[in-house]
mmCIF file of C-alpha atoms and ligand atoms in Angstrom:
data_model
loop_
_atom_site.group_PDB
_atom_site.id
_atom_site.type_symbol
_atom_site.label_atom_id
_atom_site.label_comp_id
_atom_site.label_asym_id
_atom_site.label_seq_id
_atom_site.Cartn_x
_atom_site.Cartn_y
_atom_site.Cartn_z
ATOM 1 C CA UNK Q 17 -27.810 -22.832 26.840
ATOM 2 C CA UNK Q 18 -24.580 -24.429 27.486
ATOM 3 C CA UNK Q 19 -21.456 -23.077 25.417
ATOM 4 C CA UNK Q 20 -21.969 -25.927 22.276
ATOM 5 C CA UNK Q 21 -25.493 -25.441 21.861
ATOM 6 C CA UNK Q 22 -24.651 -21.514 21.521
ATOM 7 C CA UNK Q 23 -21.691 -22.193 19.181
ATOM 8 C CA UNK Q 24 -23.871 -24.446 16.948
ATOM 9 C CA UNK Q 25 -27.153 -22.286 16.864
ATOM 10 C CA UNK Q 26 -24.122 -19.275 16.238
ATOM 11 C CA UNK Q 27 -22.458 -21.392 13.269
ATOM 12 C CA UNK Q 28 -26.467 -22.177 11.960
ATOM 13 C CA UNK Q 29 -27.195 -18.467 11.885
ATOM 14 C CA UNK Q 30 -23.418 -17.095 10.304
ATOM 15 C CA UNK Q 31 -24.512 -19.780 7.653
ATOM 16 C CA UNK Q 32 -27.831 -18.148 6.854
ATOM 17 C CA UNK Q 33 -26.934 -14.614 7.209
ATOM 18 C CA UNK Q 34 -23.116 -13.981 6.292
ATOM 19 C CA UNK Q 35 -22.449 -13.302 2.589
ATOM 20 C CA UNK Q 36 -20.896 -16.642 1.210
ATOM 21 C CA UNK Q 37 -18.223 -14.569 -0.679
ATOM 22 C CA UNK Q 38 -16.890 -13.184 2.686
ATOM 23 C CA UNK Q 39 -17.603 -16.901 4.445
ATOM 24 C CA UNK Q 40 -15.014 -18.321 1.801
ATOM 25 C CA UNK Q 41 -12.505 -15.855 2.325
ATOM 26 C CA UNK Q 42 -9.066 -16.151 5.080
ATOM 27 C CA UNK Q 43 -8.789 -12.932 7.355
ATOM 28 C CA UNK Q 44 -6.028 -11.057 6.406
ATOM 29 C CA UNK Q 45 -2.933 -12.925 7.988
ATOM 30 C CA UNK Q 46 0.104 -11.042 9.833
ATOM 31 C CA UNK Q 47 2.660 -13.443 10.510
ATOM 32 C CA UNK Q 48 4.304 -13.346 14.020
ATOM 33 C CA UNK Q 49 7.305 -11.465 14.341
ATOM 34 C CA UNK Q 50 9.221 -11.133 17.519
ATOM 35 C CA UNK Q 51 12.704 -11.433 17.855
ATOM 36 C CA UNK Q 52 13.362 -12.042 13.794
ATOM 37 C CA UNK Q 53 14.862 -9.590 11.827
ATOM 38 C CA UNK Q 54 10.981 -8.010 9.491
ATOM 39 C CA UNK Q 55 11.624 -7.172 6.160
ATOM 40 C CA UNK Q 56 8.148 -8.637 5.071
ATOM 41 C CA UNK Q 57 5.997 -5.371 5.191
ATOM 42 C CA UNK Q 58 7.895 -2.684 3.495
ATOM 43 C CA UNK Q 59 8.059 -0.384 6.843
ATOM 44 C CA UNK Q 60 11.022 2.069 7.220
ATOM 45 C CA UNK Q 61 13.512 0.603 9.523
ATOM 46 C CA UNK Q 62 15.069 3.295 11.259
ATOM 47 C CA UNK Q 63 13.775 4.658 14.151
ATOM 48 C CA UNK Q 64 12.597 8.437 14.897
ATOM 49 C CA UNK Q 65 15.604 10.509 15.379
ATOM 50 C CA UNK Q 66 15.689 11.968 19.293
ATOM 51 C CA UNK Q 67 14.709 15.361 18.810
ATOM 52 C CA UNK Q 68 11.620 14.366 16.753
ATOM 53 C CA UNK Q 69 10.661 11.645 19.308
ATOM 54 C CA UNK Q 70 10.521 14.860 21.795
ATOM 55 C CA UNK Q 71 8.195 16.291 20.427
ATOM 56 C CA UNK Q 72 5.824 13.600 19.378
ATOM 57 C CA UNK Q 73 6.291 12.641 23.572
ATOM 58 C CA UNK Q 74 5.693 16.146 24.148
ATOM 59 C CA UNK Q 75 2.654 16.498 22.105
ATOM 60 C CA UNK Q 76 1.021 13.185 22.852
ATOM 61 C CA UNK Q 77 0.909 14.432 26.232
ATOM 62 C CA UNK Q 78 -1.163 17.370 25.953
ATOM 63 C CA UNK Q 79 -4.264 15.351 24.188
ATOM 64 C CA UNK Q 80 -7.183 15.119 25.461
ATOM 65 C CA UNK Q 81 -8.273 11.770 25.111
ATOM 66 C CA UNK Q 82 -11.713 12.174 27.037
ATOM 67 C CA UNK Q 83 -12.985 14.262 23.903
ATOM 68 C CA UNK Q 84 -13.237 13.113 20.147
ATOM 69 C CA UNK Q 85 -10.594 14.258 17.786
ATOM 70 C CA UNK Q 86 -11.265 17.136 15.577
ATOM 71 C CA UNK Q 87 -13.934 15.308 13.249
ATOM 72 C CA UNK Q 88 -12.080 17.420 10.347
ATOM 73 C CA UNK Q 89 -8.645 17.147 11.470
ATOM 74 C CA UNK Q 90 -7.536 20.612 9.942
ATOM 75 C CA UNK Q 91 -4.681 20.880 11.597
ATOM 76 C CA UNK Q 92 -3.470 17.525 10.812
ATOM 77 C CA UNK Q 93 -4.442 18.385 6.949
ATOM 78 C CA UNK Q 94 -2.520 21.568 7.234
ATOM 79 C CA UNK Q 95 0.586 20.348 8.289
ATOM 80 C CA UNK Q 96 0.815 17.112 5.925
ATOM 81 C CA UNK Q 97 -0.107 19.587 3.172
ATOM 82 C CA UNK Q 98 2.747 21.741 4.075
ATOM 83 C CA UNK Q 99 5.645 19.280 4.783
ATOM 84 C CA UNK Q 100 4.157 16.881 2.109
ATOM 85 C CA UNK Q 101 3.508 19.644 -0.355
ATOM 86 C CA UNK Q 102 -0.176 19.393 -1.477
ATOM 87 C CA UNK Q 103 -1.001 21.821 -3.927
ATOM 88 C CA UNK Q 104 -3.435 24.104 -2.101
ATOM 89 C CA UNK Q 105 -6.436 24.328 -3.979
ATOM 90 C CA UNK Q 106 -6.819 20.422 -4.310
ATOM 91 C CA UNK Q 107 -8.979 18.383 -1.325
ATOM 92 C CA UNK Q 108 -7.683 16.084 0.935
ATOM 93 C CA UNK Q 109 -9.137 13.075 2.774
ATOM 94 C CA UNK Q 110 -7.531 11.470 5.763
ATOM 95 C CA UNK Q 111 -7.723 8.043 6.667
ATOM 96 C CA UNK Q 112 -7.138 5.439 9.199
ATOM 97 C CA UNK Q 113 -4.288 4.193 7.064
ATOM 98 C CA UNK Q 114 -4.565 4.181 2.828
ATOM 99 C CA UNK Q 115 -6.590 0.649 2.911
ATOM 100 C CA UNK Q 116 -9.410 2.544 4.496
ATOM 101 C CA UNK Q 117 -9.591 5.114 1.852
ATOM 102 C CA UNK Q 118 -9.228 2.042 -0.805
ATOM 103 C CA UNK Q 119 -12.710 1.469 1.163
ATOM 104 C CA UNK Q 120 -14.356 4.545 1.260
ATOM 105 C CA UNK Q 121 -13.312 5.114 -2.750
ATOM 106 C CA UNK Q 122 -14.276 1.947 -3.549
ATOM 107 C CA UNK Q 123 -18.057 1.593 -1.369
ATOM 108 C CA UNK Q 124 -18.842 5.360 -2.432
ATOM 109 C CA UNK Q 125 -18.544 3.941 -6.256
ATOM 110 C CA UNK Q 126 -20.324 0.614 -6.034
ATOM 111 C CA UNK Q 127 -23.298 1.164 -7.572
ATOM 112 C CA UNK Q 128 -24.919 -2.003 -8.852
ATOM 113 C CA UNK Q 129 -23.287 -3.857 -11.579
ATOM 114 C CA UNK Q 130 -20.564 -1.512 -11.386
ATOM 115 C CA UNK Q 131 -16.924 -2.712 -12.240
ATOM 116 C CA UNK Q 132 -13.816 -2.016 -10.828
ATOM 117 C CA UNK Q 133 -10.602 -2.536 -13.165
ATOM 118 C CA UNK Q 134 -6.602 -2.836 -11.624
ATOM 119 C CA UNK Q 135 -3.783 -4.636 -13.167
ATOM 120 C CA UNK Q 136 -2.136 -8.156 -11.689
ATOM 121 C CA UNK Q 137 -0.405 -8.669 -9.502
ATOM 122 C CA UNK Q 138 -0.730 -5.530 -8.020
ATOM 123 C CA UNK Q 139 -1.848 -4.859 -4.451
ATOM 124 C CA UNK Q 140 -4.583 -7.204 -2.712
ATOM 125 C CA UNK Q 141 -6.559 -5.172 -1.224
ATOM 126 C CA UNK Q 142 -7.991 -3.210 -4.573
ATOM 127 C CA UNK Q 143 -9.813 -6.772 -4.774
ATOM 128 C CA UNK Q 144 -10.934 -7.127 -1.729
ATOM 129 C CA UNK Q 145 -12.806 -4.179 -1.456
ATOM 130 C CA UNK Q 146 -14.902 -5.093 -4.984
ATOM 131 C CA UNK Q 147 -15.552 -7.758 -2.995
ATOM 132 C CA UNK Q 148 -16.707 -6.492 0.327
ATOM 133 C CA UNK Q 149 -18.305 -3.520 -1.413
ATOM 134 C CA UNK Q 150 -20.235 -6.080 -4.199
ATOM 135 C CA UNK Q 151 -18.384 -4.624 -7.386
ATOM 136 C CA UNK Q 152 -16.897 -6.132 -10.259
ATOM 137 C CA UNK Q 153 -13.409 -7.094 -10.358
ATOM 138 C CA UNK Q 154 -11.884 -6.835 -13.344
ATOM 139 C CA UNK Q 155 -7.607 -8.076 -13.223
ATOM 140 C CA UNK Q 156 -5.856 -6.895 -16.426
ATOM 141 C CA UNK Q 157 -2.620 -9.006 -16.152
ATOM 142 C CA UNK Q 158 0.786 -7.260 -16.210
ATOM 143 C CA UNK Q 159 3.113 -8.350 -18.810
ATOM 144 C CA UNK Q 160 6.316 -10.573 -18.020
ATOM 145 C CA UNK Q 161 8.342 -7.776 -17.667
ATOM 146 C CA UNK Q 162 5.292 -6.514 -15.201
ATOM 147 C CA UNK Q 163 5.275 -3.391 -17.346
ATOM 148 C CA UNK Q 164 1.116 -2.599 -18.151
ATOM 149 C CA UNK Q 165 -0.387 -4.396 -21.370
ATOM 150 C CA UNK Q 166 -1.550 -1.019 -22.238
ATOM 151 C CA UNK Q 167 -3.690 -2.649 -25.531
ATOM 152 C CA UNK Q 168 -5.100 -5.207 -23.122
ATOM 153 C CA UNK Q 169 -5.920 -2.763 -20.053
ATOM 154 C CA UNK Q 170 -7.378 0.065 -22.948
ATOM 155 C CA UNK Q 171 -9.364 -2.832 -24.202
ATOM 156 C CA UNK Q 172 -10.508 -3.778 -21.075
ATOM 157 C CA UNK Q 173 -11.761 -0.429 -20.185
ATOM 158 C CA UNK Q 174 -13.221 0.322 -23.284
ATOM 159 C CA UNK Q 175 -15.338 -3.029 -22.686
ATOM 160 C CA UNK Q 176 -16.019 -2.956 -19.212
ATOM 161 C CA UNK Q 177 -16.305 0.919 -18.535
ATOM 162 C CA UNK Q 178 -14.850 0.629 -14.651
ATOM 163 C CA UNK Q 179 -16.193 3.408 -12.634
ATOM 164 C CA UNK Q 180 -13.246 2.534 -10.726
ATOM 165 C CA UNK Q 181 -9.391 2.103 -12.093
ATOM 166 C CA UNK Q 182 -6.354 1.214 -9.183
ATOM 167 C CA UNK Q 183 -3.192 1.664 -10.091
ATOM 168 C CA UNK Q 184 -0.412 1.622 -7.606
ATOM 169 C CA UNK Q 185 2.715 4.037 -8.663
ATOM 170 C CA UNK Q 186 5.367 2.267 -7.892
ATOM 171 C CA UNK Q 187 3.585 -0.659 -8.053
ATOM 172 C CA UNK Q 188 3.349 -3.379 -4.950
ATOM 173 C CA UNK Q 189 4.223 -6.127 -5.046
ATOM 174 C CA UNK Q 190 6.855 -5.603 -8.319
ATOM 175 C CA UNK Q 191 7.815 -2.518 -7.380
ATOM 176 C CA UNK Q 192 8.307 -1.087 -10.955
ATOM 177 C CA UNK Q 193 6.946 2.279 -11.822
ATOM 178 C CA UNK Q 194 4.421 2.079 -14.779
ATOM 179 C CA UNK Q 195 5.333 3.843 -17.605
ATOM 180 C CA UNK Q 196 3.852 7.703 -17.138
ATOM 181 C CA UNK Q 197 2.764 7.788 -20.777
ATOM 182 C CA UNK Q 198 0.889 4.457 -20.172
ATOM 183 C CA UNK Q 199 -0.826 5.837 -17.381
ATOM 184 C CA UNK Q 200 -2.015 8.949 -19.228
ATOM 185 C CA UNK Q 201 -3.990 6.992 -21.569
ATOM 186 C CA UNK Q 202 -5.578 5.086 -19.276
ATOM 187 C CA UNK Q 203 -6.390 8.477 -17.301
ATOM 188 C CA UNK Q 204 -7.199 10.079 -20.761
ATOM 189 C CA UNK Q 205 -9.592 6.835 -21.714
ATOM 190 C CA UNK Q 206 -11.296 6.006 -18.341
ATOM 191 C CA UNK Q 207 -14.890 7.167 -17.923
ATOM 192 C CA UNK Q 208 -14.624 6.334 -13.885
ATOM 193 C CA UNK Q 209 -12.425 7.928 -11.264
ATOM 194 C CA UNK Q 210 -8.463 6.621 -11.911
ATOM 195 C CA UNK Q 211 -6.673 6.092 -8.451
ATOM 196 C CA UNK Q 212 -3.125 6.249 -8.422
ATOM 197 C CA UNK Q 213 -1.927 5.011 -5.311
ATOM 198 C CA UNK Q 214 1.506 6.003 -4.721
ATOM 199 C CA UNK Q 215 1.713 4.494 -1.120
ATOM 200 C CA UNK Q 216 5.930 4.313 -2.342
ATOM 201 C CA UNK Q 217 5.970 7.975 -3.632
ATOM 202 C CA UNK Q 218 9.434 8.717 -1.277
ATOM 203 C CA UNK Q 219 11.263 6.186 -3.059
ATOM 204 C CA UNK Q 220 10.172 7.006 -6.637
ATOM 205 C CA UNK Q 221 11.344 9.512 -9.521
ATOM 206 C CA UNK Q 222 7.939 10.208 -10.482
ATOM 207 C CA UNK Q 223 4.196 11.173 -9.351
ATOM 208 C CA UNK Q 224 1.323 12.312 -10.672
ATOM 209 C CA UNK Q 225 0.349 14.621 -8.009
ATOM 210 C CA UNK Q 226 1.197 17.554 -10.116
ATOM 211 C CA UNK Q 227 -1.136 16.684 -12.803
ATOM 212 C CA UNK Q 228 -4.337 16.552 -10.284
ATOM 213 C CA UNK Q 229 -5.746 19.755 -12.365
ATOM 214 C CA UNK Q 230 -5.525 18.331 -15.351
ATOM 215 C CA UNK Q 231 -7.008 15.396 -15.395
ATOM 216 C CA UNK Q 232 -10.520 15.426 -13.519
ATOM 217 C CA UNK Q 233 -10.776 12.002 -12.681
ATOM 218 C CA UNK Q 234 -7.308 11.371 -11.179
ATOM 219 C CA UNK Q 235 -7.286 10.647 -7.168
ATOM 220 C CA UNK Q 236 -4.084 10.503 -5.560
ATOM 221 C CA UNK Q 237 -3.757 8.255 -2.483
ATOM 222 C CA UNK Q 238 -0.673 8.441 -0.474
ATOM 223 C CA UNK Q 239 0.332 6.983 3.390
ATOM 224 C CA UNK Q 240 2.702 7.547 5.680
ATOM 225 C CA UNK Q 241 3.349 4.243 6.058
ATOM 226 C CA UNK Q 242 6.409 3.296 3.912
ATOM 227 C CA UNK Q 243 7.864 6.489 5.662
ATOM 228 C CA UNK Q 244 8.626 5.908 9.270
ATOM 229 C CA UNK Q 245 5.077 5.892 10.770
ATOM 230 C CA UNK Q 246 3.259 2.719 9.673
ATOM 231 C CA UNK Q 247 2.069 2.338 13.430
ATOM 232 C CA UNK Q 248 0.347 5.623 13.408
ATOM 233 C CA UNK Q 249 -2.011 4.055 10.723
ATOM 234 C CA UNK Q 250 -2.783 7.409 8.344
ATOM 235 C CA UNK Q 251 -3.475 8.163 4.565
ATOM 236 C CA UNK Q 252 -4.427 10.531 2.698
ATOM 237 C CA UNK Q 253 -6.172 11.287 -0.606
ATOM 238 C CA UNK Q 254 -6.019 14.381 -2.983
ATOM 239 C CA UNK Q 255 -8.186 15.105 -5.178
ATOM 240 C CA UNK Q 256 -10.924 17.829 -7.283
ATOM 241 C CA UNK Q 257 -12.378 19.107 -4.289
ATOM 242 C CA UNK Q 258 -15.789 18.018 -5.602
ATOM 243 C CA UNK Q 259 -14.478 14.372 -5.589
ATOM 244 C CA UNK Q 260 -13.386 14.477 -1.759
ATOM 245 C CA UNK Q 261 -16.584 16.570 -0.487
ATOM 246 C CA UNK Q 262 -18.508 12.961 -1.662
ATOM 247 C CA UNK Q 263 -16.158 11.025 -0.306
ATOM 248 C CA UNK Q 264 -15.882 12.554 2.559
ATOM 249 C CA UNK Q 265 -19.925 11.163 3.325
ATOM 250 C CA UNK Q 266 -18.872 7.763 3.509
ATOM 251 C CA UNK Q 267 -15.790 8.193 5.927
ATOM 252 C CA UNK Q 268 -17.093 7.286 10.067
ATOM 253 C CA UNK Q 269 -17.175 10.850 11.444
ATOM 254 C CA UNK Q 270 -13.974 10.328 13.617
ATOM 255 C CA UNK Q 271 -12.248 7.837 11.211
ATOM 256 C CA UNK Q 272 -8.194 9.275 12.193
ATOM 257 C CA UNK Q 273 -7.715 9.229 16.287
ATOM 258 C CA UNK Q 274 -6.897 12.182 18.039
ATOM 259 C CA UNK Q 275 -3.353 10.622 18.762
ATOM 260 C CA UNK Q 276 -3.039 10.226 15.187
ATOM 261 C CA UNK Q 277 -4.068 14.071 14.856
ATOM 262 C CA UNK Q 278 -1.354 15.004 17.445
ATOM 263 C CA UNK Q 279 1.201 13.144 16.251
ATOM 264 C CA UNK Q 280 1.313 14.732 12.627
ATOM 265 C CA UNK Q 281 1.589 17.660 13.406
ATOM 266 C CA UNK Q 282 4.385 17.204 15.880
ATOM 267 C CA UNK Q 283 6.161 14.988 13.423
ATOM 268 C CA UNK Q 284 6.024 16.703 10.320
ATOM 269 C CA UNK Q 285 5.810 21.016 11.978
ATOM 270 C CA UNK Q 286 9.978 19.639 10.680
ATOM 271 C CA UNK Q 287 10.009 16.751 7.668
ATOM 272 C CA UNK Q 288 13.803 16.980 7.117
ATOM 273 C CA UNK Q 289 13.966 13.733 9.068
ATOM 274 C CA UNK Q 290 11.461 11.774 6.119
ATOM 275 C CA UNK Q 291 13.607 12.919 3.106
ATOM 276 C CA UNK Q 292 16.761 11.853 4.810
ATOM 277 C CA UNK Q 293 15.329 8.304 5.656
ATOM 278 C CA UNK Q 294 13.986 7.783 2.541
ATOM 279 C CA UNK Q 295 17.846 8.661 0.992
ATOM 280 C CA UNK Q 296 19.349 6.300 3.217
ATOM 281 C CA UNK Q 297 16.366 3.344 2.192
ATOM 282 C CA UNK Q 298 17.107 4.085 -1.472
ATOM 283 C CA UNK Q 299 21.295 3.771 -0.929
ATOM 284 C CA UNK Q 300 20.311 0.894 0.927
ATOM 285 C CA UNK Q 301 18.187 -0.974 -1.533
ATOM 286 C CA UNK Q 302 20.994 -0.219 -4.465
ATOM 287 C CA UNK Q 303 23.578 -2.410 -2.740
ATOM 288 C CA UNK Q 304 20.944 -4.663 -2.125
ATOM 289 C CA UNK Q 305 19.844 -5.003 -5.909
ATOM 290 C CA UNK Q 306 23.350 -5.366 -7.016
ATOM 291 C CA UNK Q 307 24.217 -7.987 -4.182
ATOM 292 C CA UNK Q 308 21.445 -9.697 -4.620
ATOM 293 C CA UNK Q 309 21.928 -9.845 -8.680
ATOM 294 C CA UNK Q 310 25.308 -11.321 -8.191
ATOM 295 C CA UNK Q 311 24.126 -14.433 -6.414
ATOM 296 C CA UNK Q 312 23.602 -17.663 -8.418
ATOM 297 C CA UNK Q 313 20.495 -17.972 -9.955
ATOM 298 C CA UNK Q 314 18.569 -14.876 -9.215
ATOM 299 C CA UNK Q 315 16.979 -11.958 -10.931
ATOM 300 C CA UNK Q 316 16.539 -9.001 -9.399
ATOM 301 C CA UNK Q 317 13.659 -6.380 -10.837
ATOM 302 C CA UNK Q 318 13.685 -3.041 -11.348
ATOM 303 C CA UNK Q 319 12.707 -1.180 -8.084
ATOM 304 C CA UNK Q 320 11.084 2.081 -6.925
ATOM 305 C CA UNK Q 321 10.187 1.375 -3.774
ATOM 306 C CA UNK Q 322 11.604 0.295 -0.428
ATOM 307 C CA UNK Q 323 11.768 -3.047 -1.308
ATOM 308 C CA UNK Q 324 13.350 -5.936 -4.191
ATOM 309 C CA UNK Q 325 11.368 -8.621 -6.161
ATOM 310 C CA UNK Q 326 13.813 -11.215 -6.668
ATOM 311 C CA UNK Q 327 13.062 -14.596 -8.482
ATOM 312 C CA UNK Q 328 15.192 -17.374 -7.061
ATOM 313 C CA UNK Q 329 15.292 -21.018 -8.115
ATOM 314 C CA UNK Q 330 13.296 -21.920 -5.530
ATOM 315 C CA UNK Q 331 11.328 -19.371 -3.500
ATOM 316 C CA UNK Q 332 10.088 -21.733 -0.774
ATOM 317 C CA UNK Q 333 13.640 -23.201 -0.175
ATOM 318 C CA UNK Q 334 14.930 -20.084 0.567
ATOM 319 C CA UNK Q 335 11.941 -18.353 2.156
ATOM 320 C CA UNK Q 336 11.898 -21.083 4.792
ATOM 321 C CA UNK Q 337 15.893 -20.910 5.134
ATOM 322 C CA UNK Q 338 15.290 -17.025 5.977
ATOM 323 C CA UNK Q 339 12.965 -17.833 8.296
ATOM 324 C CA UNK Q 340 15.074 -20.481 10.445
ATOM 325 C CA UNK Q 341 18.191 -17.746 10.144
ATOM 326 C CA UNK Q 342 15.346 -15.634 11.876
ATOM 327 C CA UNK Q 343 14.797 -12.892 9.119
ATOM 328 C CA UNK Q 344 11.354 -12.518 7.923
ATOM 329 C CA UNK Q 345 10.204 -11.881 3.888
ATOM 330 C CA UNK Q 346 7.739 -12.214 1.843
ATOM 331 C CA UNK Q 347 7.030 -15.284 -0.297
ATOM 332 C CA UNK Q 348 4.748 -14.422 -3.384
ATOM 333 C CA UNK Q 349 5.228 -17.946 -4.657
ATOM 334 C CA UNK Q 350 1.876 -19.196 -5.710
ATOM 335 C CA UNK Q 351 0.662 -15.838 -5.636
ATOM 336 C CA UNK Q 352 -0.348 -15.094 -9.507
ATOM 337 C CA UNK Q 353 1.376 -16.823 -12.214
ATOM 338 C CA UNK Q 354 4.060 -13.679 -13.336
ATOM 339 C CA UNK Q 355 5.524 -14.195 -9.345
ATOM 340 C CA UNK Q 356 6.444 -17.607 -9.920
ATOM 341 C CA UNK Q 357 9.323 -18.461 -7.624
ATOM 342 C CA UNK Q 358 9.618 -14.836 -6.298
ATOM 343 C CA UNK Q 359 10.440 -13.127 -3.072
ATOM 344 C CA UNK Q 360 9.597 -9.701 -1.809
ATOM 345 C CA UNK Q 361 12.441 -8.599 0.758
ATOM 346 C CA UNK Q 362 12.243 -4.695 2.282
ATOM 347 C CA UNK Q 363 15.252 -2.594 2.632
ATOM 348 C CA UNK Q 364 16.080 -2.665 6.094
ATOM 349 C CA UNK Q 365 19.033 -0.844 8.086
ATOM 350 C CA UNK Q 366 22.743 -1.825 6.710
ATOM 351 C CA UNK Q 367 23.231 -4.220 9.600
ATOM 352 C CA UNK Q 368 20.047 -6.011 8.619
ATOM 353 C CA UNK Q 369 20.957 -5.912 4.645
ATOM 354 C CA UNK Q 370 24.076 -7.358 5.845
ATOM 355 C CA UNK Q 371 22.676 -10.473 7.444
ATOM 356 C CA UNK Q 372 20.028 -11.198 5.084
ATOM 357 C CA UNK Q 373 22.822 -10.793 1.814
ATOM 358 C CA UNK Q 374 25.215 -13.443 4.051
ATOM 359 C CA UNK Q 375 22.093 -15.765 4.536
ATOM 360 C CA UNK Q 376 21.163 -15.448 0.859
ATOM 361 C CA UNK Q 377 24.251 -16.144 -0.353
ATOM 362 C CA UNK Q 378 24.592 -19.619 1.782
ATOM 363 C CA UNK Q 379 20.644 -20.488 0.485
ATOM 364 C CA UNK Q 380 21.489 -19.620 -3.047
ATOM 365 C CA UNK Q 381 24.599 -21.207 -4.121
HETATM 366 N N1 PMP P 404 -1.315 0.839 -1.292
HETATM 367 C C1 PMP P 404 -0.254 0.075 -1.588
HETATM 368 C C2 PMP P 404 0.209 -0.024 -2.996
HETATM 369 C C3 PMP P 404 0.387 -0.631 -0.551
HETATM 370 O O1 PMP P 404 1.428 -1.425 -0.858
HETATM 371 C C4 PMP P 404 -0.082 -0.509 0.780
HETATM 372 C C5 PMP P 404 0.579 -1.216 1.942
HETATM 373 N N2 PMP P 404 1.039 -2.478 1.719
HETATM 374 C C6 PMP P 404 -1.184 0.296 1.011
HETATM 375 C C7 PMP P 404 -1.778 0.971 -0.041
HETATM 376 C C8 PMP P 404 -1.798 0.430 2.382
HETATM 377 O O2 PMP P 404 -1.035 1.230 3.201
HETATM 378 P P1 PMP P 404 -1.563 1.776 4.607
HETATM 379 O O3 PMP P 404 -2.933 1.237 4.846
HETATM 380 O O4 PMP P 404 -0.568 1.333 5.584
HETATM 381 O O5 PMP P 404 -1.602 3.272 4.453
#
C-alpha cells in the first residue's frame, strides 16, 4: 500500500473510531519561543542559584536510570512535605505535573451523567478533562469584577449536584484570589469533592491547606511549577487520606520519573532558595502593576500570582507589537467575554520588566 492509500484508509478509520468531541478539538498549542523574551506561561524567571544547581548535578548523577523509579516515591513525598509543609497526617499524590492530577481527579469521578462545575474564565484544562473523561461541564461565569457570583455558583450546585467543583486559588487566568468566605460555602454546600487548586500558592496571602481536616471534601492541588521548576513537570495533591488511597488507583504505576524523584529531594533537602524567589517575583510584579496602571488606557487587576491581567484598548495591537519587540505574552482576547481586550503578562526578572514596561509604553500611548 503506497503512503496515500495508507493515509486515506488511516483518515477512514480515525473517522469511525475517534470520539467526535476529541476530533473537533485543537491540540494544546505552545507557541515557539527562542530568542524572545517568555512571559506567556507564568514560569519563575530566575535561574537555580549555584549551590542548589550542585546538588541537583550531583544527585542526578547517582540515578539509576536502568530501573523504574520508586513506584511510591516516598522520599520525594517526604521531602516536599517537609520543605512545603504538609500537615502530616493528610495524603499526598504526586503527579507528572498538576494537569495530570486534574486527570486522575477528574476520570476517577466520572461516573455516568456525572457533572463537573468550575467558574469562567478560570483555567482550561478543568474543561478539558470533562471532556476527555465524558463528564458534564458546568461554567458558572465570574462576575465583572471576576470576583465568584456566589448566588449563581450556590444555585448552580444546588441544581446540578457536581461530584466535581475546580476552583483555582489565586485564580488563572485573572489572577484574583476568591473571596475565602465565598469559598467556604461552596465547600460547606457541595455534595462532590471541592478542588482548590492553588498552582500560585507562593505568591498568595491565603490557602486553604490548613483547613484540609475540616472540611472532608476539600482536595488541595499544588505544583512546583510557578516556583522555579516547571521543567521538572511535578504536582501534588493533599487530601483525607481515604480520598488519595482511590485516587491513587487511577495514577500509571510510575506516573513521576525517577529524575523527577531525584531532583526533589536534592532541591528542596534546603527551600530557602523558593521563598526568596517568590519575594523577589512579588516586588517585581508591584512595580509592574503600578507601571503598567499609569499607562494610557489600561487597567490593571488585582493580582496574586506571578503574573498581571491588564485590559488595554486594543489587546491584539499590542500583543502583536510585543511580539515584533521580541517579548512573548499572552493574549486572552476572544477568550470568554469578561477578558475582552485583555493581556496576561508574567513577572519576569527586572531587566525583562524593564523592556516590556518601555515597549508598553510606546504601544499604548
Ligand atoms: N492549575 C492552574 C490554575 C494553572 O494555572 C496551571 C498551569 N498553567 C496548572 C494547574 C498546571 O500546572 P502544572 O501542570 O505545570 O503543574
Amino acid at each position: 500500500m503506497n503512503d496515500r492509500v495508507a493515509g486515506l484508509a488511516a483518515a477512514d478509520r480515525v473517522a469511525r473510531l475517534v470520539r467526535p468531541e476529541i476530533r473537533a478539538l485543537s491540540a494544546y498549542a505552545v507557541p515557539r519561543a527562542e530568542g524572545m523574551i517568555k512571559l506567556d506561561a507564568m514560569e519563575n524567571p530566575y535561574p537555580l542559584p549555584a549551590a542548589v544547581r550542585a546538588r541537583l548535578d550531583a544527585a542526578l548523577s547517582r540515578v539509576a536510570v536502568n530501573r523504574y523509579p520508586d513506584a511510591g516515591a516516598d522520599a520525594a513525598k517526604a521531602a516536599l512535605a517537609c520543605a512545603l509543609r504538609i500537615p502530616e497526617d493528610h495524603g499526598v499524590l504526586l503527579g507528572n505535573g498538576s494537569d495530570e492530577l486534574i486527570q486522575i481527579i477528574t476520570s476517577a469521578l466520572a461516573r455516568p451523567g456525572a457533572a463537573m462545575l468550575a467558574p469562567e474564565p478560570s483555567f482550561v484544562m478543568y474543561r478539558m478533562n470533562a471532556l476527555y473523561a465524558g463528564m458534564r461541564f458546568v461554567g458558572v461565569p465570574l462576575e465583572r469584577d471576576f470576583s465568584l457570583d456566589l448566588p449563581a455558583t450556590l444555585a448552580a450546585v444546588e441544581r446540578e449536584q457536581p461530584a466535581l467543583v475546580f476552583l483555582a486559588y489565586p485564580n488563572n487566568p485573572t489572577g484574583n484570589l476568591f473571596a475565602a468566605r465565598d469559598v467556604e460555602a461552596i465547600l460547606r454546600a457541595s455534595p462532590g469533592l471541592v478542588v482548590v487548586d492553588e498552582a500560585y500558592y507562593a505568591f498568595a496571602e491565603a490557602s486553604f491547606m490548613a483547613r484540609v481536616p475540616e472540611h472532608p471534601n476539600l482536595l488541595i492541588l499544588r505544583t512546583v511549577s510557578k516556583v522555579g521548576m516547571a521543567g521538572m513537570r511535578l504536582g501534588y495533591a493533599v487530601a483525607a487520606p481515604e480520598w488519595i488511597a482511590e485516587l491513587n488507583k487511577v495514577r500509571a504505576p510510575y506516573n513521576v520519573n525517577a529524575l523527577t524523584q531525584a531532583a526533589v529531594v536534592a532541591l528542596l533537602s534546603d527551600a530557602g532558595w523558593i521563598a526568596e524567589q517568590a519575594a523577589a517575583i512579588r516586588a517585581e510584579r508591584g512595580r509592574l502593576e503600578s507601571a503598567l496602571a499609569r499607562l494610557p488606557g489600561t487597567t490593571v487587576f488585582p493580582t496574586q500570582t506571578n503574573f498581571a491581567l491588564v485590559r488595554v484598548a486594543d489587546a491584539n495591537a499590542v500583543f502583536e507589537g510585543l511580539k515584533a519587540r521580541r517579548i512573548l505574552i499572552k493574549n486572552l482576547h476572544g477568550w470568554h467575554p469578561l477578558l475582552a481586550n485583555c493581556l496576561r503578562i508574567t513577572v519576569g526578572t527586572p531587566e525583562e520588566n524593564t523592556l516590556l514596561l518601555a515597549a508598553c509604553t510606546e504601544l499604548c500611548r
